[in-house]
């Protein structure tokens, strides 16, 4: 949705949604919400434990419920989890309730950025490349479907990447300040 008072950040694992999202929130004076952190806060355990106990299906139900709640807040920057776009209802909510920024990265960039990361349950195991490629085939078209703006990844520091995003967002986002009421 453009114009909007909300900015939503989507993209694959390792795209920088949380790191860039925090900087964008500070720049635009918006409260920052990381959807995975909200899930952890509500459950009292980390995402990996939710996956272990409830499986991916249980995690996705929790994710959808919190995405609905968080995306209703006016004037928020929400960084979603990489798989939040899998549910059609989540894609609809994101597209209707905010300006959607897609941080797009290559498989190579993901592998480089996630080389030491052991916390992501869907990347557990040996062949990360194959898993990331399979996720990209399914999720890439879904990101594209709802994105108002796509920003390709680059080999740069988070600060430089955030500044590049701000420059592009400023040219495209018709920001409405918190004069809107929460979406139905």
Steps between C-alpha positions, in 0.01 A plus 500: 500500500640833406447745672527353848626584845653153538820361351535122478831329418493159335765280342687173525702374793816703539376798296547737794135561587573551870828691466379730223151518650634640829687774315200584281275517808741741669528713186123524449417530871294179504482238772687188383337158523682180404238229447727212607590687819130560568437126465782429744368759743148354489616138527779552753738288291706549185372427148704179479321365809159591357593305184622206709184481710229607253663439162493745215119489480464609863759773455322631188168523690664708770677710237174575317318599817776739607545638148129585501532672838822689426400612149185663642708746700515839329843652444724195545798344327449123496778262397342165416653158509613366162212254475221734609403548135407132462147553634268680256332680792836638613581626151159668481546668838846625416394636161187668639642643822837641406769593254692178433878511456658183363867451587612263229829312522666225300561149627872584512432801720282290729766231535762761581282681755375181666831311507522502881128505578376187675167634633276460195304173510428485127872519425604218734698231325780486252378626164398860563534596135238247391264610778544869419450435129179305567369780724587762236302314232187505718539832680655723233175535301308566823735782602469646150120476513461733798809722485448870441876539471775241446855579608764260370770401744852627466830420665496791742480575870158520663531878534568546128221257408259684728592834346443354153157376612412840648590671175275267301217505753501880509449502124211251503318486835212742539510499877191588695563582861299336776175661387371163384311268730594136527399292199210257536 
